[in-house]
Amino acid sequence: MAFITASWNPLGEAFYRKTELYDMCWSLKDGLRDSLVAAAPYGGPIALLREPHRRSPSSRPQLEIYSASGLSIASFPWKSGPVVQLGWTVSDELLCIQEDGSVLIYDLFGSFKRHFSMGQEVVQSQVVQAKVFHSPYGTGVAIVTGSSRFTLATNIDDLKLRRLPEVPGLQGAPSCWAVLTQDRQTKVLLSNGPDLYVVDNTSCTAVVPPGLSPQVGSIVHMCVSFSYKYLALFTDSGHLWTGSSNLQEKFSEVDTKVRTPPKQMVWCRRPKSQQPSVVCMWDRLLLVAGVCNDTIQFPVDDQCVCVGELDGVRIISSTHQELLQEVPLVCQDIFKIASMAPGALLLEAHREYEKSSQKADEYLREIKEQSMLGEAVRQCVEAAGHEYDTNTQKALLRAASFGKCFLTDFSPDSFVSTCRELRVLNAVREPSVGLPLTHTQFKQMTLQVLIDRLVYRQFYPLAIEICRFLKIPDYQGVSRVLKHWASCKVQQKDLSDEAIARAVCLKVGDSPGVSYSHIAAKAYECGRTELAIKLLDFEARSGEQVPLLLKMKRSQLALSKAVESGDTDLVYTVVSYLKNEMNRGDFFMTLRNQPVALSLYRQFCKLQEQDTLKDLFNQDDDHQELANYYVSASYREKRLETRLSVLQSAVDEYNKAKNDFAAKVTEDEMKLLRFQRKLDDEKGAGLLGLSLQATMEALLALGLHKQAEQLYRDFKVPDKRYWWLKLKSLAEKEEWEELEKFSKSKKSPIGYLAFVEVCMKSHNKHEATKYVSKVTPEQKVKAHLAVGDLEGAADAAIERRNESEMAAVLSRCSASDRLLMDRLNRAKASTAKK
Amino acid sequence: MAAHLSYGRVNLNILREAARKELREFLDKCAGSKAIVWDEYLTGPFGLIAQYSLLKEHEVEKMFTLKRGRLPSADVKNIIFFVRPRLELMDIIAENVFSEDKMHSSRDFHILFVPRRSMLCEQRLKEQGVLGSFINIDEYILDLIPYDGDLLSMEYESAFRECYLENDQTSLYHTAKGLMTLQALYGTIPQIYGKGECARHVANMMLRMKREFAGSQNQILPVFDTLLLLDRNVDLLTPLATQLTYEGLIDEIYGINNGYVKLPPEKFAQKKQGEASKDLPTEPKKLQLNSAEELYAEIRDKNFNAVGAALSKKAKIISAAFEERHNAKTVGEIKQFVSQLPHMQAARSSLANHTSIAELIKDITTSEAFFDNLTVEQEFMTGVDTDKVNTYIEDCIAQKDPLIKILRLVCMQSVCNNGLKQKVLDYYKREILQTYGYEHILTLNNLEKGGLLKLQTSSRNNYPTIRKTLKLWMEDANEQNPNDISYVYSGYAPLSIRLTQVLARPGWRSIEEVLKMLPGPHFEERQQLPAGLHKKRQQGENRTTLVFFLGGVTYAEIAALRFLSQMEDSGMEYIIATTKLINGTTWIKSLMDRPESQAP
């Protein structure tokens, strides 16, 4: 800690440092010699293919996959063709580009995923060199063939091969080349002897880097920065030219004094870099050449691989892994010898404080006098984020915490989040996990992706731990991890369905947002249908279960799940699926076991398929519904004969349903129809379709009393209704004599008040009066009033000594009925007394 | 525009705003000028969500009614169909699209299904070969529509019929979804009570959906304390009875649709227009009825017999207010008077309108026919001679009164008698079939299936027990200054509301016996609230209950619940939700089958 600057090397104004990341866990017999090595940025995995060009079938090369810390993840003999290049995709998949142009994709665990080809013509001309690159569109592959043609695929997940135009004068592979992505276009920059070309989709343009020394013979190595913004060119004269990748600007040109082309060349920058540099590596030398023309030299005693990162370069050797980076400004401020930056003073203050020295106070005062305490805390917090060593982190954070005590309104957010994030980072940096992420990389990558990567590497407990520690909502955190875990679990071939289902249920329980149907779908994909069904049972959302069940041809189950969900549209979906899949008999049987589905299907048939509806009722022996069906069907028949026969079917069904009443009235209906037709034929009465009542009404209006009478008897029409009907009809036709005769035919079942009222309605007071006397005593008053006979009404009311009736009469009296009113009032009073 | 929605205990405007937001988002999805083709049924409910101005803001330039044939020409980029998911409508749309293609080719088609898209309909469009013509097929989830500050309706007309006759629980699924939406906006409802099969089904779906959405728990402090789900078939009696509140009578006589009523114009003729007002207006007078109108809010829930007094009191207040002008002496006073004028004039025209309506209704309520009908209803409700053929009904049939009136009465008698004796039942049925036509056998079947009409099984009539225990008949109902909910039917206290009332105090445990007599299970469920969302109730703060009527609710029942909310010592405020606002007539109508109309 005290010697933190011991590992710093000045480069121009800035410093570079190497931080030891790991003692590699692997033990490689032959180091990294003679191997194809691919290491992914952001602490990604390392793939190693030993002696890729060995072609003897007896000793196949071994493809090995390691974590960044060198833990073996997978290892298997390479059985396919000779490999030209290895590379990792953004989602940690391994690309193996073969000589014949086919690209094989493996997952992190060495299982083959899929393959694609870089084009038919490549099989002939063979891939000479290849590069894997990353762009905003995803991961791309670029190859150059023996016939000097370039082919690009900008996104391997959406494969579109682009063959670039020919480069004039190029024979075999170029001396060096790089892939650029600029302005949403992917291009290749290549050098052929002294010439430099940019090749894009349509053209090949010769370019000259600005300010390149004239004594340059040819460009022998080149590299593009992580962001594709900067370019470095190494010339055969040992000069390193740096500039912008659009070749508009030159930064510097450094004479490295080394004439041999470097083995590897990588940009080393960081966001807000003060002194960007290019790292060149030869067999025995690592040279950091700053834009300022300054250089740092490190001896190298082992074959190494350089991995360009967002904020530095990782250097992997067979035994060690180091991070070479420019020391972040804030760390420089704090740790630079004799620094007076507020952060440095605060760190010193806290150190003195821990020694119980009063100097602590002096330092603090000094910071406070400049009112820089807030800045000091901020510096310490930020610097802690950049430090890899946990002791240094702690020292800085403690100092920050100490400084915070003297501030009143300092937001603790950055302090708290840095503490949390560092804990997470320290945990994933552990060699057993092997993700050597810097804080800067972590921020760029986001927590979501980090969790995804952990999940992908199957560090489920750690991922869950982190989610809980950072209090990520279950939905995006723990649940997501569990979902991945379960999807992986169902693929374990050595466990029984039962065991897996139990294990999954135990762990996942009803964690919010975990979709069992999703897990089940995974199981089904792996051919474990039974397991899928077991898992689906845990799915709370029935609706979610249905599509998978249908896919698995468990239609019965799908139907009952659809019913369970209550979503009728879903039920319809399954029903219409079943209807197409099954034969009619099975289909009906299936529906029969699901009354809800059956009712819905009936609804559908009612609107769309009347005949099917009939079949359904038939199948269920639902005679009542079948009869109803016939009744409503009868109204759609135009011809009377068919109508009658359909109604007869209805009668039969009503009988079978033991609905005597309905059978009887339907028979009545048929009888009526036949009667109506007969009369229509005979007299043109136009009766068909009328109700019984309306028919009798029409008959009476036509004067066909006998026929009306016949209906009255045949259909057992209640006397009351018939009397009303006849009464009204006769009054309407003003057949008063007939009416009188009728009134005397027998005792009226509807009384005689009705006669009075109906006559009055026809404005025949004379006739009305005839019936007043026949009215029962209870209705006398009303009858008298109806004909406007106030005297009579009064007499009746008084006779009956009925107070309310007297009141009713009174209310009808006008001023001219003085005498009558007096009489009524007297009677009322005397009644009241009693 | 919809301020009245936010005055209540629960701000229902939030729901309306959420619905509007979704509508805007859909409209913006279809860039450019638009014409909307409406399923006519939807225009009413939509009017409660968004006026034309909102549509206009989003470039809706034309509106058409969905009908067969060719679409009217309109120079717009997008044609949007707003439709219910019904197969027959799909055929019309297909026809529209087909005839369109020959004319133009540049118009984009979209469909918005309300309230939900349906696989069947999309399949039908596919069969018709037009599915591919649609750029957007979307759904507009409009389950619960805010009708007033305390009233939500789904306007799902066929809910009762589907649930009880056809065993189709689509409406219940929508109900459950609607309640989930409501909970997303107003917080999880901690307590759920229910009575009836459908209620049970809805509660089950809600609990299931809650599990499905677990984790995305909302952190809203619950606005509702309790949800009460009631099946309409628990109380079949209430809607059959004639409503006697002001609003109830308007609905019974003229029908209120989506908050509007159409009235005969004669009484609303402008009297000032010269002596020789030659031609009276022939267009029916259309009025909006809701609590935004102060006077209406005051009188809507009164028993009609108390409306006259209220109106004349109001008249006095208004004319007194106008008299104030004589007292206004200083400029300041006059200014103040003038500033109140618009409000006063609105009040005066509102008073004029309601006076006219009251007169219209009075003409009917004072008629002998109305009185006789009411007398019979009340006899049934009090259990007088419910086991015999009723002479009044017989006479009405003989006079060929409207069939629905007959059916209402017969069903009422059946319900009050816990079914009719075979002889009585068959007699009524035969009378109806002979008089109104045999085709009505289907309707009678439906009524029997729905339980409105039934055969008395040997078990004894338990209606009297229910009536007595729940005090469904109050002899001394006070119409003017009510002290009990029975005022809404002048004596009869709606069973559904009694159940609600008892639930609040003293609780259903006290009426276990009666609950067992009523159909369907009764239940109680609790929904766990996230920690920290438990309400800390202020002293004397009322609790809020959402009462959901599955299968419809009448205005009189709503009035009764509002009455309970206003009672000082009830400690409970009610918000009402339903599948449909109904009255006996519309309800029975929805259960009728007309074979002719089914003809292809």
CSV table of N, CA and C in Angstrom, one decimal, chain A residues 690-791:
chain,number,residue,atom,x,y,z
A,690,LEU,N,-100.8,-16.0,-36.9
A,690,LEU,CA,-101.4,-15.3,-35.8
A,690,LEU,C,-101.4,-16.1,-34.6
A,691,SER,N,-101.4,-15.5,-33.4
A,691,SER,CA,-101.6,-16.3,-32.2
A,691,SER,C,-103.0,-16.7,-32.1
A,692,LEU,N,-103.3,-17.6,-31.2
A,692,LEU,CA,-104.6,-18.2,-31.0
A,692,LEU,C,-105.6,-17.0,-30.7
A,693,GLN,N,-105.2,-16.2,-29.8
A,693,GLN,CA,-106.1,-15.1,-29.4
A,693,GLN,C,-106.3,-14.2,-30.7
A,694,ALA,N,-105.3,-13.9,-31.4
A,694,ALA,CA,-105.4,-13.0,-32.5
A,694,ALA,C,-106.3,-13.7,-33.6
A,695,THR,N,-106.1,-15.0,-33.7
A,695,THR,CA,-106.9,-15.7,-34.7
A,695,THR,C,-108.4,-15.6,-34.3
A,696,MET,N,-108.7,-15.8,-33.0
A,696,MET,CA,-110.2,-15.7,-32.7
A,696,MET,C,-110.7,-14.3,-32.9
A,697,GLU,N,-109.8,-13.4,-32.6
A,697,GLU,CA,-110.2,-12.0,-32.7
A,697,GLU,C,-110.5,-11.7,-34.2
A,698,ALA,N,-109.6,-12.2,-35.1
A,698,ALA,CA,-109.9,-12.0,-36.5
A,698,ALA,C,-111.1,-12.7,-37.0
A,699,LEU,N,-111.4,-13.9,-36.4
A,699,LEU,CA,-112.6,-14.6,-36.8
A,699,LEU,C,-113.8,-13.9,-36.4
A,700,LEU,N,-113.8,-13.4,-35.2
A,700,LEU,CA,-115.0,-12.6,-34.7
A,700,LEU,C,-115.2,-11.4,-35.6
A,701,ALA,N,-114.0,-10.7,-35.9
A,701,ALA,CA,-114.2,-9.5,-36.7
A,701,ALA,C,-114.7,-9.8,-38.1
A,702,LEU,N,-114.4,-11.0,-38.6
A,702,LEU,CA,-115.0,-11.5,-39.9
A,702,LEU,C,-116.4,-12.0,-39.7
A,703,GLY,N,-116.8,-12.1,-38.5
A,703,GLY,CA,-118.2,-12.6,-38.3
A,703,GLY,C,-118.2,-14.1,-38.3
A,704,LEU,N,-117.1,-14.8,-38.2
A,704,LEU,CA,-117.1,-16.2,-38.2
A,704,LEU,C,-117.2,-16.7,-36.8
A,705,HIS,N,-118.3,-16.5,-36.2
A,705,HIS,CA,-118.5,-16.8,-34.8
A,705,HIS,C,-118.3,-18.3,-34.5
A,706,LYS,N,-118.9,-19.1,-35.4
A,706,LYS,CA,-118.9,-20.5,-35.1
A,706,LYS,C,-117.4,-21.0,-35.0
A,707,GLN,N,-116.6,-20.6,-36.0
A,707,GLN,CA,-115.2,-21.0,-36.0
A,707,GLN,C,-114.5,-20.5,-34.7
A,708,ALA,N,-114.8,-19.3,-34.4
A,708,ALA,CA,-114.2,-18.8,-33.1
A,708,ALA,C,-114.6,-19.7,-32.0
A,709,GLU,N,-115.8,-19.9,-31.9
A,709,GLU,CA,-116.4,-20.8,-30.9
A,709,GLU,C,-115.6,-22.1,-30.8
A,710,GLN,N,-115.4,-22.6,-32.0
A,710,GLN,CA,-114.8,-24.0,-32.1
A,710,GLN,C,-113.4,-23.9,-31.5
A,711,LEU,N,-112.6,-22.9,-31.9
A,711,LEU,CA,-111.3,-22.7,-31.3
A,711,LEU,C,-111.4,-22.6,-29.8
A,712,TYR,N,-112.3,-21.8,-29.3
A,712,TYR,CA,-112.5,-21.6,-27.9
A,712,TYR,C,-112.7,-22.9,-27.2
A,713,ARG,N,-113.4,-23.8,-27.8
A,713,ARG,CA,-113.7,-25.1,-27.2
A,713,ARG,C,-112.5,-26.0,-27.3
A,714,ASP,N,-112.0,-26.1,-28.6
A,714,ASP,CA,-110.9,-27.0,-28.9
A,714,ASP,C,-109.6,-26.7,-28.1
A,715,PHE,N,-109.4,-25.5,-27.9
A,715,PHE,CA,-108.1,-25.1,-27.2
A,715,PHE,C,-108.3,-24.8,-25.7
A,716,LYS,N,-109.5,-25.1,-25.2
A,716,LYS,CA,-109.9,-24.9,-23.8
A,716,LYS,C,-109.5,-23.5,-23.4
A,717,VAL,N,-109.9,-22.5,-24.1
A,717,VAL,CA,-109.6,-21.2,-23.7
A,717,VAL,C,-110.4,-20.8,-22.5
A,718,PRO,N,-109.8,-20.3,-21.5
A,718,PRO,CA,-110.6,-19.9,-20.3
A,718,PRO,C,-111.8,-19.0,-20.6
A,719,ASP,N,-112.9,-19.2,-20.0
A,719,ASP,CA,-114.1,-18.4,-20.2
A,719,ASP,C,-113.8,-17.0,-20.2
A,720,LYS,N,-113.1,-16.6,-19.1
A,720,LYS,CA,-112.9,-15.2,-18.9
A,720,LYS,C,-112.3,-14.5,-20.1
A,721,ARG,N,-111.2,-15.1,-20.6
A,721,ARG,CA,-110.5,-14.5,-21.7
A,721,ARG,C,-111.4,-14.4,-22.9
A,722,TYR,N,-112.1,-15.5,-23.1
A,722,TYR,CA,-113.0,-15.6,-24.3
A,722,TYR,C,-114.1,-14.5,-24.2
A,723,TRP,N,-114.7,-14.4,-23.0
A,723,TRP,CA,-115.7,-13.4,-22.8
A,723,TRP,C,-115.2,-12.0,-23.1
A,724,TRP,N,-114.0,-11.7,-22.5
A,724,TRP,CA,-113.4,-10.4,-22.8
A,724,TRP,C,-113.3,-10.2,-24.3
A,725,LEU,N,-112.8,-11.2,-24.9
A,725,LEU,CA,-112.5,-11.1,-26.4
A,725,LEU,C,-113.8,-10.8,-27.1
A,726,LYS,N,-114.8,-11.6,-26.8
A,726,LYS,CA,-116.1,-11.5,-27.5
A,726,LYS,C,-116.8,-10.1,-27.2
A,727,LEU,N,-116.7,-9.8,-25.9
A,727,LEU,CA,-117.3,-8.5,-25.5
A,727,LEU,C,-116.7,-7.4,-26.3
A,728,LYS,N,-115.4,-7.3,-26.4
A,728,LYS,CA,-114.7,-6.2,-27.0
A,728,LYS,C,-115.0,-6.2,-28.5
A,729,SER,N,-115.0,-7.5,-29.1
A,729,SER,CA,-115.2,-7.6,-30.5
A,729,SER,C,-116.6,-7.1,-30.9
A,730,LEU,N,-117.6,-7.5,-30.1
A,730,LEU,CA,-119.0,-7.1,-30.4
A,730,LEU,C,-119.1,-5.6,-30.3
A,731,ALA,N,-118.5,-5.1,-29.2
A,731,ALA,CA,-118.7,-3.6,-29.0
A,731,ALA,C,-118.1,-2.9,-30.1
A,732,GLU,N,-116.9,-3.3,-30.5
A,732,GLU,CA,-116.2,-2.7,-31.6
A,732,GLU,C,-117.1,-2.6,-32.9
A,733,LYS,N,-117.7,-3.8,-33.1
A,733,LYS,CA,-118.6,-3.8,-34.3
A,733,LYS,C,-120.0,-3.2,-34.1
A,734,GLU,N,-120.2,-2.8,-32.8
A,734,GLU,CA,-121.4,-2.1,-32.4
A,734,GLU,C,-122.6,-3.1,-32.7
A,735,GLU,N,-122.4,-4.3,-32.5
A,735,GLU,CA,-123.5,-5.3,-32.6
A,735,GLU,C,-124.1,-5.4,-31.2
A,736,TRP,N,-124.9,-4.4,-30.8
A,736,TRP,CA,-125.4,-4.3,-29.5
A,736,TRP,C,-126.4,-5.4,-29.1
A,737,GLU,N,-127.2,-5.7,-30.1
A,737,GLU,CA,-128.2,-6.8,-29.8
A,737,GLU,C,-127.5,-8.1,-29.5
A,738,GLU,N,-126.5,-8.4,-30.4
A,738,GLU,CA,-125.7,-9.6,-30.2
A,738,GLU,C,-125.1,-9.6,-28.9
A,739,LEU,N,-124.6,-8.4,-28.5
A,739,LEU,CA,-123.9,-8.3,-27.2
A,739,LEU,C,-124.9,-8.6,-26.0
A,740,GLU,N,-126.0,-8.1,-26.2
A,740,GLU,CA,-127.0,-8.3,-25.1
A,740,GLU,C,-127.4,-9.8,-25.0
A,741,LYS,N,-127.5,-10.3,-26.2
A,741,LYS,CA,-127.8,-11.8,-26.2
A,741,LYS,C,-126.7,-12.5,-25.5
A,742,PHE,N,-125.5,-12.2,-25.9
A,742,PHE,CA,-124.3,-12.8,-25.3
A,742,PHE,C,-124.2,-12.7,-23.8
A,743,SER,N,-124.6,-11.5,-23.3
A,743,SER,CA,-124.5,-11.2,-21.9
A,743,SER,C,-125.5,-12.1,-21.1
A,744,LYS,N,-126.5,-12.5,-21.8
A,744,LYS,CA,-127.5,-13.3,-21.2
A,744,LYS,C,-127.3,-14.8,-21.4
A,745,SER,N,-126.3,-15.2,-22.2
A,745,SER,CA,-126.1,-16.6,-22.6
A,745,SER,C,-125.8,-17.4,-21.3
A,746,LYS,N,-125.0,-16.8,-20.4
A,746,LYS,CA,-124.9,-17.4,-19.1
A,746,LYS,C,-124.3,-16.4,-18.1
A,747,LYS,N,-124.1,-16.7,-16.9
A,747,LYS,CA,-123.6,-15.7,-16.0
A,747,LYS,C,-122.1,-15.3,-16.4
A,748,SER,N,-121.9,-14.0,-16.5
A,748,SER,CA,-120.6,-13.6,-17.0
A,748,SER,C,-119.5,-13.9,-16.1
A,749,PRO,N,-118.5,-14.6,-16.6
A,749,PRO,CA,-117.3,-14.9,-15.7
A,749,PRO,C,-116.5,-13.7,-15.4
A,750,ILE,N,-116.6,-12.6,-16.2
A,750,ILE,CA,-115.8,-11.4,-15.9
A,750,ILE,C,-116.7,-10.3,-15.3
A,751,GLY,N,-117.9,-10.7,-14.8
A,751,GLY,CA,-118.7,-9.7,-14.2
A,751,GLY,C,-119.3,-8.8,-15.3
A,752,TYR,N,-120.1,-7.8,-14.8
A,752,TYR,CA,-120.8,-6.9,-15.7
A,752,TYR,C,-120.2,-5.5,-15.8
A,753,LEU,N,-119.3,-5.2,-14.8
A,753,LEU,CA,-118.7,-3.9,-14.9
A,753,LEU,C,-117.9,-3.8,-16.2
A,754,ALA,N,-117.3,-4.9,-16.6
A,754,ALA,CA,-116.5,-4.9,-17.9
A,754,ALA,C,-117.4,-4.5,-19.0
A,755,PHE,N,-118.7,-5.0,-19.0
A,755,PHE,CA,-119.6,-4.6,-20.1
A,755,PHE,C,-119.9,-3.1,-20.1
A,756,VAL,N,-120.1,-2.6,-18.9
A,756,VAL,CA,-120.3,-1.2,-18.8
A,756,VAL,C,-119.2,-0.4,-19.3
A,757,GLU,N,-118.0,-0.8,-18.9
A,757,GLU,CA,-116.8,0.0,-19.3
A,757,GLU,C,-116.5,-0.1,-20.8
A,758,VAL,N,-116.7,-1.3,-21.4
A,758,VAL,CA,-116.5,-1.5,-22.8
A,758,VAL,C,-117.5,-0.7,-23.6
A,759,CYS,N,-118.7,-0.7,-23.2
A,759,CYS,CA,-119.7,0.1,-23.9
A,759,CYS,C,-119.4,1.6,-23.8
A,760,MET,N,-118.9,2.0,-22.7
A,760,MET,CA,-118.6,3.4,-22.5
A,760,MET,C,-117.4,3.7,-23.4
A,761,LYS,N,-116.5,2.8,-23.5
A,761,LYS,CA,-115.4,3.0,-24.4
A,761,LYS,C,-115.8,3.3,-25.9
A,762,SER,N,-116.9,2.6,-26.2
A,762,SER,CA,-117.5,2.8,-27.5
A,762,SER,C,-118.5,3.9,-27.6
A,763,HIS,N,-118.5,4.7,-26.5
A,763,HIS,CA,-119.3,5.9,-26.3
A,763,HIS,C,-120.8,5.6,-26.5
A,764,ASN,N,-121.2,4.4,-26.0
A,764,ASN,CA,-122.6,4.1,-26.0
A,764,ASN,C,-123.2,4.0,-24.6
A,765,LYS,N,-123.6,5.2,-24.1
A,765,LYS,CA,-124.0,5.2,-22.7
A,765,LYS,C,-125.3,4.5,-22.5
A,766,HIS,N,-126.1,4.5,-23.6
A,766,HIS,CA,-127.4,3.8,-23.5
A,766,HIS,C,-127.2,2.3,-23.2
A,767,GLU,N,-126.3,1.7,-24.0
A,767,GLU,CA,-126.1,0.3,-23.8
A,767,GLU,C,-125.4,0.0,-22.5
A,768,ALA,N,-124.5,0.9,-22.1
A,768,ALA,CA,-123.8,0.7,-20.9
A,768,ALA,C,-124.7,0.6,-19.7
A,769,THR,N,-125.7,1.5,-19.7
A,769,THR,CA,-126.6,1.6,-18.6
A,769,THR,C,-127.4,0.3,-18.4
A,770,LYS,N,-127.6,-0.4,-19.5
A,770,LYS,CA,-128.3,-1.6,-19.4
A,770,LYS,C,-127.7,-2.6,-18.4
A,771,TYR,N,-126.4,-2.5,-18.3
A,771,TYR,CA,-125.6,-3.5,-17.6
A,771,TYR,C,-125.4,-3.1,-16.1
A,772,VAL,N,-125.6,-1.8,-15.8
A,772,VAL,CA,-125.2,-1.3,-14.5
A,772,VAL,C,-125.9,-2.1,-13.4
A,773,SER,N,-127.2,-2.4,-13.7
A,773,SER,CA,-127.9,-3.1,-12.6
A,773,SER,C,-127.4,-4.5,-12.3
A,774,LYS,N,-126.7,-5.1,-13.4
A,774,LYS,CA,-126.3,-6.4,-13.2
A,774,LYS,C,-125.0,-6.5,-12.4
A,775,VAL,N,-124.3,-5.4,-12.2
A,775,VAL,CA,-123.0,-5.4,-11.6
A,775,VAL,C,-123.2,-5.8,-10.1
A,776,THR,N,-122.1,-6.5,-9.6
A,776,THR,CA,-122.1,-6.9,-8.2
A,776,THR,C,-122.1,-5.7,-7.3
A,777,PRO,N,-122.7,-5.8,-6.1
A,777,PRO,CA,-122.7,-4.6,-5.2
A,777,PRO,C,-121.4,-4.0,-5.0
A,778,GLU,N,-120.3,-4.7,-4.9
A,778,GLU,CA,-119.0,-4.2,-4.7
A,778,GLU,C,-118.6,-3.2,-5.8
A,779,GLN,N,-119.1,-3.5,-7.0
A,779,GLN,CA,-118.6,-2.6,-8.1
A,779,GLN,C,-119.6,-1.6,-8.6
A,780,LYS,N,-120.8,-1.6,-7.9
A,780,LYS,CA,-121.9,-0.8,-8.3
A,780,LYS,C,-121.5,0.7,-8.4
A,781,VAL,N,-120.8,1.2,-7.4
A,781,VAL,CA,-120.4,2.6,-7.4
A,781,VAL,C,-119.6,2.9,-8.6
A,782,LYS,N,-118.6,2.0,-8.9
A,782,LYS,CA,-117.8,2.2,-10.0
A,782,LYS,C,-118.6,2.2,-11.3
A,783,ALA,N,-119.5,1.3,-11.4
A,783,ALA,CA,-120.3,1.2,-12.6
A,783,ALA,C,-121.2,2.5,-12.8
A,784,HIS,N,-121.8,2.9,-11.8
A,784,HIS,CA,-122.6,4.2,-11.9
A,784,HIS,C,-121.7,5.3,-12.3
A,785,LEU,N,-120.5,5.4,-11.7
A,785,LEU,CA,-119.6,6.5,-12.0
A,785,LEU,C,-119.2,6.4,-13.5
A,786,ALA,N,-119.0,5.1,-13.9
A,786,ALA,CA,-118.5,4.9,-15.3
A,786,ALA,C,-119.5,5.5,-16.3
A,787,VAL,N,-120.8,5.4,-16.0
A,787,VAL,CA,-121.8,5.9,-16.9
A,787,VAL,C,-122.1,7.4,-16.6
A,788,GLY,N,-121.5,7.9,-15.6
A,788,GLY,CA,-121.7,9.3,-15.2
A,788,GLY,C,-122.9,9.5,-14.4
A,789,ASP,N,-123.5,8.5,-13.8
A,789,ASP,CA,-124.7,8.6,-13.0
A,789,ASP,C,-124.2,8.8,-11.5
A,790,LEU,N,-124.1,10.1,-11.2
A,790,LEU,CA,-123.6,10.4,-9.8
A,790,LEU,C,-124.6,10.1,-8.8
A,791,GLU,N,-125.9,10.3,-9.1
A,791,GLU,CA,-126.9,10.0,-8.1
A,791,GLU,C,-126.9,8.5,-7.8
